[in-house]
Short mmCIF file of C-alpha atoms and ligand atoms in Angstrom, two decimals:
data_model
loop_
_atom_site.label_atom_id
_atom_site.label_comp_id
_atom_site.label_asym_id
_atom_site.label_seq_id
_atom_site.Cartn_x
_atom_site.Cartn_y
_atom_site.Cartn_z
CA UNK A 1156 -71.36 68.73 -66.76
CA UNK A 1157 -70.66 65.46 -64.64
CA UNK A 1158 -68.72 65.86 -61.73
CA UNK A 1159 -67.79 67.14 -58.41
CA UNK A 1160 -63.96 68.84 -57.91
CA UNK A 1161 -61.72 71.58 -58.50
CA UNK A 1162 -61.25 70.46 -62.31
CA UNK A 1163 -65.38 70.44 -62.91
CA UNK A 1164 -65.24 73.76 -61.15
CA UNK A 1165 -62.76 75.01 -63.45
CA UNK A 1166 -64.25 73.76 -66.34
CA UNK A 1167 -67.88 75.37 -65.08
CA UNK A 1168 -66.37 78.71 -65.01
CA UNK A 1169 -64.63 78.56 -68.40
CA UNK A 1170 -67.72 77.10 -70.20
CA UNK A 1171 -70.14 79.50 -68.42
CA UNK A 1172 -68.57 81.99 -70.55
CA UNK A 1173 -70.57 81.21 -73.38
CA UNK A 1174 -72.93 78.48 -72.33
CA UNK A 1175 -75.58 77.92 -69.47
CA UNK A 1176 -73.93 75.16 -67.27
CA UNK A 1177 -75.62 72.95 -64.90
CA UNK A 1178 -73.13 70.94 -62.89
CA UNK A 1179 -74.65 67.52 -61.44
CA UNK A 1180 -73.54 66.81 -58.65
CA UNK A 1181 -71.07 69.83 -58.25
CA UNK A 1182 -70.21 71.32 -54.68
CA UNK A 1183 -71.02 74.14 -52.57
CA UNK A 1184 -68.28 76.10 -54.33
CA UNK A 1185 -69.56 75.64 -57.91
CA UNK A 1186 -72.73 77.93 -59.43
CA UNK A 1187 -75.20 76.01 -60.78
CA UNK A 1188 -74.72 72.93 -59.07
CA UNK A 1189 -77.61 70.43 -58.70
CA UNK A 1190 -78.74 66.85 -57.14
CA UNK A 1191 -80.78 66.31 -59.92
CA UNK A 1192 -79.08 63.23 -62.21
CA UNK A 1193 -77.51 63.78 -65.36
CA UNK A 1194 -79.72 61.41 -66.85
CA UNK A 1195 -82.89 63.41 -65.67
CA UNK A 1196 -81.25 66.66 -66.91
CA UNK A 1197 -81.26 64.98 -70.15
CA UNK A 1198 -84.91 63.73 -70.25
CA UNK A 1199 -85.87 67.64 -69.78
CA UNK A 1200 -84.77 68.01 -73.33
CA UNK A 1201 -83.01 71.50 -73.34
CA UNK A 1202 -79.37 69.97 -72.87
CA UNK A 1203 -77.11 70.51 -75.94
CA UNK A 1204 -74.11 68.87 -74.36
CA UNK A 1205 -72.71 66.79 -71.62
CA UNK A 1206 -69.18 67.19 -70.20
CA UNK A 1207 -67.91 64.35 -68.29
CA UNK A 1208 -65.70 65.12 -65.91
CA UNK A 1209 -64.46 62.03 -64.08
CA UNK A 1210 -62.97 58.96 -65.11
CA UNK A 1211 -65.21 56.27 -63.30
CA UNK A 1212 -68.72 57.12 -64.76
CA UNK A 1213 -66.73 57.13 -68.18
CA UNK A 1214 -65.24 53.63 -67.27
CA UNK A 1215 -68.54 52.57 -66.28
CA UNK A 1216 -70.31 53.03 -69.56
CA UNK A 1217 -72.34 56.73 -69.08
CA UNK A 1218 -71.22 58.51 -72.24
CA UNK A 1219 -72.50 55.48 -74.15
CA UNK A 1220 -75.85 55.51 -72.36
CA UNK A 1221 -76.35 59.17 -72.60
CA UNK A 1222 -75.24 59.14 -76.57
CA UNK A 1223 -77.75 56.44 -77.08
CA UNK A 1224 -80.69 59.06 -76.27
CA UNK A 1225 -79.17 61.14 -78.85
CA UNK A 1226 -77.41 64.00 -76.97
CA UNK A 1227 -73.89 65.32 -77.79
CA UNK A 1228 -71.50 63.89 -75.07
CA UNK A 1229 -67.67 64.99 -74.39
CA UNK A 1230 -66.07 61.86 -73.53
CA UNK A 1231 -65.31 58.48 -74.60
CA UNK A 1232 -67.37 55.35 -74.33
CA UNK A 1233 -66.81 52.62 -72.33
CA UNK A 1234 -64.53 51.05 -75.23
CA UNK A 1235 -62.43 54.04 -75.25
CA UNK A 1236 -62.05 54.47 -71.40
CA UNK A 1237 -60.55 51.13 -71.07
CA UNK A 1238 -57.04 53.57 -72.04
CA UNK A 1239 -57.69 54.63 -68.93
CA UNK A 1240 -59.07 52.15 -67.06
CA UNK A 1241 -56.66 49.40 -67.65
CA UNK A 1242 -53.07 49.97 -67.57
CA UNK A 1243 -52.21 46.44 -69.44
CA UNK A 1244 -54.80 48.02 -72.41
CA UNK A 1245 -52.93 50.99 -72.18
CA UNK A 1246 -49.13 49.82 -72.55
CA UNK A 1247 -50.52 47.53 -75.12
CA UNK A 1248 -52.20 50.31 -77.03
CA UNK A 1249 -48.97 52.21 -76.82
CA UNK A 1250 -46.94 49.17 -78.19
CA UNK A 1251 -49.14 49.01 -81.08
CA UNK A 1252 -49.33 52.60 -82.13
CA UNK A 1253 -45.21 52.45 -81.71
CA UNK A 1254 -45.10 55.15 -78.89
CA UNK A 1255 -41.91 55.92 -76.89
CA UNK A 1256 -42.89 54.29 -73.26
CA UNK A 1257 -41.39 52.69 -70.23
CA UNK A 1258 -40.42 48.85 -70.59
CA UNK A 1259 -43.21 46.77 -68.99
CA UNK A 1260 -45.06 43.45 -68.61
CA UNK A 1261 -48.58 42.86 -67.48
CA UNK A 1262 -49.20 39.63 -64.78
CA UNK A 1263 -51.52 38.25 -62.64
CA UNK A 1264 -49.18 35.18 -61.58
CA UNK A 1265 -46.68 36.05 -58.71
CA UNK A 1266 -43.49 33.91 -59.94
CA UNK A 1267 -43.56 35.62 -63.66
CA UNK A 1268 -43.81 39.05 -62.11
CA UNK A 1269 -41.13 38.60 -59.80
CA UNK A 1270 -38.71 37.05 -62.48
CA UNK A 1271 -39.48 40.52 -64.48
CA UNK A 1272 -38.96 42.36 -61.48
CA UNK A 1273 -35.67 40.92 -61.38
CA UNK A 1274 -34.55 41.64 -65.06
CA UNK A 1275 -34.88 45.12 -64.55
CA UNK A 1276 -31.65 47.55 -64.44
CA UNK A 1277 -32.67 48.92 -60.93
CA UNK A 1278 -35.81 51.49 -60.42
CA UNK A 1279 -39.08 49.49 -60.05
CA UNK A 1280 -42.63 50.96 -60.79
CA UNK A 1281 -45.31 48.60 -59.81
CA UNK A 1282 -49.33 49.59 -60.64
CA UNK A 1283 -52.53 48.13 -60.12
CA UNK A 1284 -54.17 47.48 -63.46
CA UNK A 1285 -57.33 48.85 -62.55
CA UNK A 1286 -58.21 52.14 -61.30
CA UNK A 1287 -57.25 53.24 -57.96
CA UNK A 1288 -57.95 56.96 -57.37
CA UNK A 1289 -54.25 57.69 -58.68
CA UNK A 1290 -52.93 55.85 -55.78
CA UNK A 1291 -52.03 52.32 -57.05
CA UNK A 1292 -48.63 53.09 -58.25
CA UNK A 1293 -45.15 52.34 -56.59
CA UNK A 1294 -42.06 53.86 -57.63
CA UNK A 1295 -39.08 52.16 -55.76
CA UNK A 1296 -35.40 51.88 -56.36
CA UNK A 1297 -35.64 49.07 -53.58
CA UNK A 1298 -36.20 45.37 -55.20
CA UNK A 1299 -37.62 44.36 -52.04
CA UNK A 1300 -40.23 46.96 -51.38
CA UNK A 1301 -41.43 46.42 -55.47
CA UNK A 1302 -41.59 42.50 -54.14
CA UNK A 1303 -43.62 43.32 -51.32
CA UNK A 1304 -45.96 45.38 -53.27
CA UNK A 1305 -46.72 42.98 -56.05
CA UNK A 1306 -47.63 40.27 -53.24
CA UNK A 1307 -49.93 42.46 -51.90
CA UNK A 1308 -51.40 43.86 -54.98
CA UNK A 1309 -51.97 40.40 -56.55
CA UNK A 1310 -53.45 38.87 -53.46
CA UNK A 1311 -55.88 41.68 -53.44
CA UNK A 1312 -54.86 43.04 -49.96
CA UNK A 1313 -53.78 46.54 -50.78
CA UNK A 1314 -56.20 47.64 -53.70
CA UNK A 1315 -59.15 44.72 -54.03
CA UNK A 1316 -59.86 43.42 -57.64
CA UNK A 1317 -57.75 46.59 -59.40
CA UNK A 1318 -54.57 45.06 -58.38
CA UNK A 1319 -55.38 41.53 -59.28
CA UNK A 1320 -53.57 42.23 -62.45
CA UNK A 1321 -50.26 44.41 -61.93
CA UNK A 1322 -48.08 46.08 -64.73
CA UNK A 1323 -44.70 46.36 -63.78
CA UNK A 1324 -42.63 48.95 -65.78
CA UNK A 1325 -38.74 50.19 -65.64
CA UNK A 1326 -38.46 53.64 -63.81
CA UNK A 1327 -37.86 56.42 -65.84
CA UNK A 1328 -36.55 59.91 -64.47
CA UNK A 1329 -36.95 63.35 -65.75
CA UNK A 1330 -39.71 66.20 -65.51
CA UNK A 1331 -43.42 65.08 -65.89
CA UNK A 1332 -45.71 67.22 -68.35
CA UNK A 1333 -49.18 66.73 -68.67
CA UNK A 1334 -50.68 67.58 -72.54
CA UNK A 1335 -54.49 67.37 -72.87
CA UNK A 1336 -55.83 66.38 -76.49
CA UNK A 1337 -59.22 67.50 -77.43
CA UNK A 1338 -60.57 64.91 -79.65
CA UNK A 1339 -63.20 64.29 -81.98
CA UNK A 1340 -62.63 60.23 -82.99
CA UNK A 1341 -60.35 61.22 -86.26
CA UNK A 1342 -58.81 64.68 -85.34
CA UNK A 1343 -57.14 65.94 -82.17
CA UNK A 1344 -56.23 69.55 -80.77
CA UNK A 1345 -53.47 69.62 -78.26
CA UNK A 1346 -53.66 72.39 -75.53
CA UNK A 1347 -50.68 73.71 -74.03
CA UNK A 1348 -48.43 71.88 -71.50
CA UNK A 1349 -48.71 72.02 -67.73
CA UNK A 1350 -47.12 70.36 -64.84
CA UNK A 1351 -48.47 68.72 -61.75
CA UNK A 1352 -46.89 67.95 -58.53
CA UNK A 1353 -47.37 64.39 -57.33
CA UNK A 1354 -45.73 64.01 -53.84
CA UNK A 1355 -47.46 65.41 -50.75
CA UNK A 1356 -44.08 67.03 -49.72
CA UNK A 1357 -41.94 69.84 -50.54
CA UNK A 1358 -38.90 68.52 -52.46
CA UNK A 1359 -41.20 65.70 -53.83
CA UNK A 1360 -40.94 63.42 -51.04
CA UNK A 1361 -43.51 61.46 -49.22
CA UNK A 1362 -46.65 59.84 -50.89
CA UNK A 1363 -48.27 59.94 -54.32
CA UNK A 1364 -51.06 62.13 -54.13
CA UNK A 1365 -53.78 62.91 -56.73
CA UNK A 1366 -51.92 65.75 -57.62
CA UNK A 1367 -51.12 68.81 -55.22
CA UNK A 1368 -50.02 71.92 -57.40
CA UNK A 1369 -49.64 72.72 -60.87
CA UNK A 1370 -48.07 75.50 -63.14
CA UNK A 1371 -48.60 76.10 -66.88
CA UNK A 1372 -46.82 77.63 -69.27
CA UNK A 1373 -43.66 75.40 -68.69
CA UNK A 1374 -40.43 77.60 -69.30
CA UNK A 1375 -38.51 74.34 -69.48
CA UNK A 1376 -40.72 72.86 -72.46
CA UNK A 1377 -38.77 73.20 -76.13
CA UNK A 1378 -40.78 75.08 -78.58
CA UNK A 1379 -42.35 72.38 -80.88
CA UNK A 1380 -42.96 70.20 -78.09
CA UNK A 1381 -46.90 70.07 -78.49
CA UNK A 1382 -46.32 69.89 -82.28
CA UNK A 1383 -44.42 66.99 -81.83
CA UNK A 1384 -46.41 65.20 -79.19
CA UNK A 1385 -49.66 65.57 -81.71
CA UNK A 1386 -47.55 64.08 -84.53
CA UNK A 1387 -45.63 61.45 -82.70
CA UNK A 1388 -48.01 60.17 -79.73
CA UNK A 1389 -51.87 61.68 -80.12
CA UNK A 1390 -52.20 60.94 -84.19
CA UNK A 1391 -51.14 57.01 -83.90
CA UNK A 1392 -52.93 56.71 -80.98
CA UNK A 1393 -56.35 57.95 -82.44
CA UNK A 1394 -55.20 55.86 -85.63
CA UNK A 1395 -54.70 52.73 -83.50
CA UNK A 1396 -57.91 53.30 -81.68
CA UNK A 1397 -60.15 53.75 -84.53
CA UNK A 1398 -58.62 50.66 -85.84
CA UNK A 1399 -59.70 49.06 -83.05
CA UNK A 1400 -63.50 50.29 -83.96
CA UNK A 1401 -63.44 53.07 -80.82
CA UNK A 1402 -64.52 56.63 -81.80
CA UNK A 1403 -62.70 58.51 -79.13
CA UNK A 1404 -64.65 61.81 -78.72
CA UNK A 1405 -63.18 63.47 -75.08
CA UNK A 1406 -59.91 64.35 -73.76
CA UNK A 1407 -56.72 62.37 -74.09
CA UNK A 1408 -54.75 63.39 -71.37
CA UNK A 1409 -51.02 62.56 -72.14
CA UNK A 1410 -49.00 62.38 -69.44
CA UNK A 1411 -45.05 62.34 -70.11
CA UNK A 1412 -41.77 62.35 -68.59
CA UNK A 1413 -39.06 64.06 -70.53
CA UNK A 1414 -36.23 61.66 -70.30
CA UNK A 1415 -32.56 61.83 -71.55
CA UNK A 1416 -34.40 60.22 -74.76
CA UNK A 1417 -36.80 62.05 -75.23
CA UNK A 1418 -40.41 62.41 -74.08
CA UNK A 1419 -41.85 59.12 -73.11
CA UNK A 1420 -45.36 58.19 -72.48
CA UNK A 1421 -46.42 57.76 -68.59
CA UNK A 1422 -49.77 57.25 -68.82
CA UNK A 1423 -53.24 57.91 -70.62
CA UNK A 1424 -56.14 59.38 -69.08
CA UNK A 1425 -59.47 59.89 -70.46
CA UNK A 1426 -60.36 63.38 -68.77
CA UNK A 1427 -58.60 66.37 -68.03
CA UNK A 1428 -56.16 66.59 -65.21
CA UNK A 1429 -56.99 67.64 -61.86
CA UNK A 1430 -55.42 69.94 -60.55
CA UNK A 1431 -53.13 69.85 -63.98
CA UNK A 1432 -55.86 71.50 -66.38
CA UNK A 1433 -57.30 73.99 -64.25
CA UNK A 1434 -53.96 76.04 -64.87
CA UNK A 1435 -54.36 75.60 -68.88
CA UNK A 1436 -57.99 76.19 -68.80
CA UNK A 1437 -58.38 79.25 -66.81
CA UNK A 1438 -55.81 80.97 -69.30
CA UNK A 1439 -57.91 79.88 -72.11
CA UNK A 1440 -59.58 83.22 -74.21
CA UNK A 1441 -61.45 80.96 -76.69
CA UNK A 1442 -64.99 79.52 -76.60
CA UNK A 1443 -64.26 76.13 -74.66
CA UNK A 1444 -67.80 74.94 -74.97
CA UNK A 1445 -68.10 75.37 -78.96
CA UNK A 1446 -64.51 73.15 -78.92
CA UNK A 1447 -66.12 70.58 -76.49
CA UNK A 1448 -69.48 70.68 -78.57
CA UNK A 1449 -67.47 70.38 -82.06
CA UNK A 1450 -65.63 67.30 -80.73
CA UNK A 1451 -68.59 65.80 -79.38
CA UNK A 1452 -70.09 66.16 -82.45
CA UNK A 1453 -67.39 64.31 -84.55
CA UNK A 1454 -65.71 67.53 -86.32
CA UNK A 1455 -63.24 69.72 -84.96
CA UNK A 1456 -62.47 71.78 -88.07
CA UNK A 1457 -65.72 73.65 -87.56
CA UNK A 1458 -64.16 75.87 -84.71
CA UNK A 1459 -61.13 77.89 -84.53
CA UNK A 1460 -57.74 76.63 -82.94
CA UNK A 1461 -58.17 77.59 -79.31
CA UNK A 1462 -56.19 80.50 -77.86
CA UNK A 1463 -54.71 81.29 -74.14
CA UNK A 1464 -53.45 84.41 -72.22
CA UNK A 1465 -50.16 85.30 -72.44
CA UNK A 1466 -49.63 84.92 -68.51
CA UNK A 1467 -48.63 82.28 -66.09
CA UNK A 1468 -50.98 80.43 -63.57
CA UNK A 1469 -49.85 78.68 -60.60
CA UNK A 1470 -51.99 76.55 -58.51
CA UNK A 1471 -51.59 75.42 -54.95
CA UNK A 1472 -53.73 72.86 -53.25
CA UNK A 1473 -54.76 73.39 -50.04
CA UNK A 1474 -55.21 69.88 -48.20
CA UNK A 1475 -57.07 68.68 -45.15
CA UNK A 1476 -54.86 67.18 -42.19
CA UNK A 1477 -54.17 63.04 -43.14
CA UNK A 1478 -54.26 63.50 -47.02
CA UNK A 1479 -53.77 61.66 -48.96
CA UNK A 1480 -53.90 58.46 -46.43
CA UNK A 1481 -56.96 59.90 -43.93
CA UNK A 1482 -58.30 62.90 -44.73
CA UNK A 1483 -60.32 64.90 -42.15
CA UNK A 1484 -63.03 66.65 -43.04
CA UNK A 1485 -65.58 68.75 -41.37
CA UNK A 1486 -63.47 71.64 -40.47
CA UNK A 1487 -65.02 75.47 -41.10
CA UNK A 1488 -62.73 77.14 -44.03
CA UNK A 1489 -61.38 80.47 -42.75
CA UNK A 1490 -60.27 83.47 -44.96
CA UNK A 1491 -61.91 82.46 -48.20
CA UNK A 1492 -63.22 86.21 -48.73
CA UNK A 1493 -59.33 87.57 -48.01
CA UNK A 1494 -58.16 84.89 -50.13
CA UNK A 1495 -60.40 85.64 -53.47
CA UNK A 1496 -59.65 89.18 -53.24
CA UNK A 1497 -55.96 89.07 -53.87
CA UNK A 1498 -54.95 90.36 -56.90
CA UNK A 1499 -55.06 87.53 -59.72
CA UNK A 1500 -56.38 84.89 -57.67
CA UNK A 1501 -59.06 82.37 -58.68
CA UNK A 1502 -60.03 80.11 -55.53
CA UNK A 1503 -61.41 76.99 -56.85
CA UNK A 1504 -63.59 74.33 -54.57
CA UNK A 1505 -62.60 71.08 -54.76
CA UNK A 1506 -63.40 69.11 -51.66
CA UNK A 1507 -66.00 71.34 -50.04
CA UNK A 1508 -69.73 71.54 -48.88
CA UNK A 1509 -71.87 73.82 -46.88
CA UNK A 1510 -72.61 73.87 -43.41
CA UNK A 1511 -76.00 74.50 -41.94
CA UNK A 1512 -74.91 78.08 -41.98
CA UNK A 1513 -73.80 78.16 -45.41
CA UNK A 1514 -70.25 78.53 -44.52
CA UNK A 1515 -67.72 76.08 -46.53
CA UNK A 1516 -66.24 73.19 -44.86
CA UNK A 1517 -63.61 70.43 -45.59
CA UNK A 1518 -65.16 67.54 -47.52
CA UNK A 1519 -62.35 65.62 -48.87
CA UNK A 1520 -58.43 65.42 -49.08
CA UNK A 1521 -57.91 68.49 -51.57
CA UNK A 1522 -60.02 71.13 -50.31
CA UNK A 1523 -59.38 74.19 -52.46
CA UNK A 1524 -57.35 75.14 -55.61
CA UNK A 1525 -55.47 78.32 -55.04
CA UNK A 1526 -54.41 79.63 -58.39
CA UNK A 1527 -52.45 82.75 -58.89
CA UNK A 1528 -52.19 83.99 -62.09
CA UNK A 1529 -49.59 86.86 -63.21
CA UNK A 1530 -47.82 88.45 -66.35
CA UNK A 1531 -44.85 85.71 -65.09
CA UNK A 1532 -44.25 82.27 -63.13
CA UNK A 1533 -42.91 84.86 -60.20
CA UNK A 1534 -45.76 86.86 -59.79
CA UNK A 1535 -48.09 84.30 -60.06
CA UNK A 1536 -46.77 82.06 -57.42
CA UNK A 1537 -46.86 85.28 -55.04
CA UNK A 1538 -50.10 85.77 -55.71
CA UNK A 1539 -50.95 82.44 -55.36
CA UNK A 1540 -48.85 81.73 -51.97
CA UNK A 1541 -50.17 85.14 -50.72
CA UNK A 1542 -53.95 84.07 -50.98
CA UNK A 1543 -52.84 80.61 -49.64
CA UNK A 1544 -51.28 82.43 -46.51
CA UNK A 1545 -54.78 83.82 -45.54
CA UNK A 1546 -56.83 80.50 -45.54
CA UNK A 1547 -57.03 78.15 -42.47
CA UNK A 1548 -58.49 75.61 -41.16
CA UNK A 1549 -57.09 72.81 -38.53
CA UNK A 1550 -54.66 70.86 -40.16
CA UNK A 1551 -54.68 72.21 -43.48
CA UNK A 1552 -51.30 71.84 -45.43
CA UNK A 1553 -50.03 72.42 -48.72
CA UNK A 1554 -46.39 72.52 -50.31
CA UNK A 1555 -44.50 75.51 -50.41
CA UNK A 1556 -42.28 74.80 -53.51
CA UNK A 1557 -45.08 74.50 -56.47
CA UNK A 1558 -43.25 75.96 -59.66
CA UNK A 1559 -40.37 77.32 -57.51
P1 AMP B 996 -49.49 56.72 -63.56
O1 AMP B 996 -51.06 56.14 -62.50
O2 AMP B 996 -49.36 55.97 -64.44
O3 AMP B 996 -49.82 58.20 -64.03
O4 AMP B 996 -48.35 56.94 -62.29
C1 AMP B 996 -48.41 58.10 -61.07
C2 AMP B 996 -46.88 58.41 -61.24
O5 AMP B 996 -46.20 57.77 -61.19
C3 AMP B 996 -46.52 59.18 -62.44
O6 AMP B 996 -47.11 60.52 -62.37
C4 AMP B 996 -45.17 59.29 -62.17
O7 AMP B 996 -45.02 60.29 -61.00
C5 AMP B 996 -44.96 57.82 -61.44
N1 AMP B 996 -44.30 56.79 -62.60
C6 AMP B 996 -45.37 55.82 -63.30
N2 AMP B 996 -44.71 55.24 -64.50
C7 AMP B 996 -43.48 55.78 -64.14
C8 AMP B 996 -42.18 55.09 -64.78
N3 AMP B 996 -42.16 54.31 -65.46
N4 AMP B 996 -41.11 55.59 -64.16
C9 AMP B 996 -41.35 56.58 -63.17
N5 AMP B 996 -41.99 56.97 -62.40
C10 AMP B 996 -43.33 56.45 -62.78
N1 LIG B 997 -53.16 65.23 -61.55
C1 LIG B 997 -53.11 63.98 -62.15
C2 LIG B 997 -54.23 63.09 -62.86
O1 LIG B 997 -55.47 64.07 -62.61
O2 LIG B 997 -54.46 62.34 -63.28
#
């Protein structure tokens, strides 16, 4: 497994139920972490499957380089990775596949970009075309703010080259829902829906983060939603990718907004959500390693459909001071053992490392993912917050309204 965050901690735990897992580089919290590179591990000859966690190495072609050595890889090649690596590519794919999505335009020049903004009905979304660690998106009701953001992005002053092309969209409203589709190039299996909380502050205020809380299952999602997503979004997308010569083996993570007109696709990502997939993966009761191996081998029909515990999971991120703008690191984490002892709680290490004494210290913005599970959402939530209350370091903060 390649990666080092809370997502990889959850994946390593669930894969570890049925497989021997080594994580590179991993982190202090993840058993089986190693500094040896994935290339060197594969060269040893005992690796059956590589699972690539984050998007950047996929965009950079790591899956292609590893597949060329003959090993099975769960994660798309650089061709499929454009689905996340370029928002303009994703929107064009959505249009070609006929998927409901927000009206948009892609621009490298200022004047047509401003003209398109002025044609929109009053809620504006400006995205960097390239990867920006989940932070390249402005959503605003103010035209002047959207115009200023377009100028900064196109000039390269706010996001460097990632912003030299922008995608401008009409703003949609409604709850957001994440669906993870496990794809074998031809077929897909969709996991239960989760919801991610993006804004740093209670009541959805403040800047966007990479995701600061999550829960699953979602009581507001209609029966049949997942089947509808598979039929109307994921299958046409895989067909369009195949048409473009792309054999997509990995997760297709679809982010939806449930609007008054039904679900609309906001984004595709090429990897599991972080932290939104943790609340799905930890509830899985079937063999994840076998399923990802089958997908990597190109035939999901060789494994039974996945199964999940009939409970609820609520995840609260414990973040460091200054996150998301400028996270402070290096603080010793207190209360870990007590938090982990709370019934139904799993503490995932996201931005952590060990200091010289072996204690965990903060090493990133999103430090810990505290996951509470229980027979219902209220219990899962109470357990997560009980554990959060036992953790501390200077400047630690969290939202207090996740799944509330
Ligand atoms: P993205 O990187 O495309 O997922 O965008 C990040 C976040 O911006 C999403 O999770 C939404 O909260 C918000 N967002 C993106 N596109 C839109 C849109 N068309 N309308 C409203 N909000 C959006
Ligand atoms: N939590 C949102 C993402 O992983 O992109």
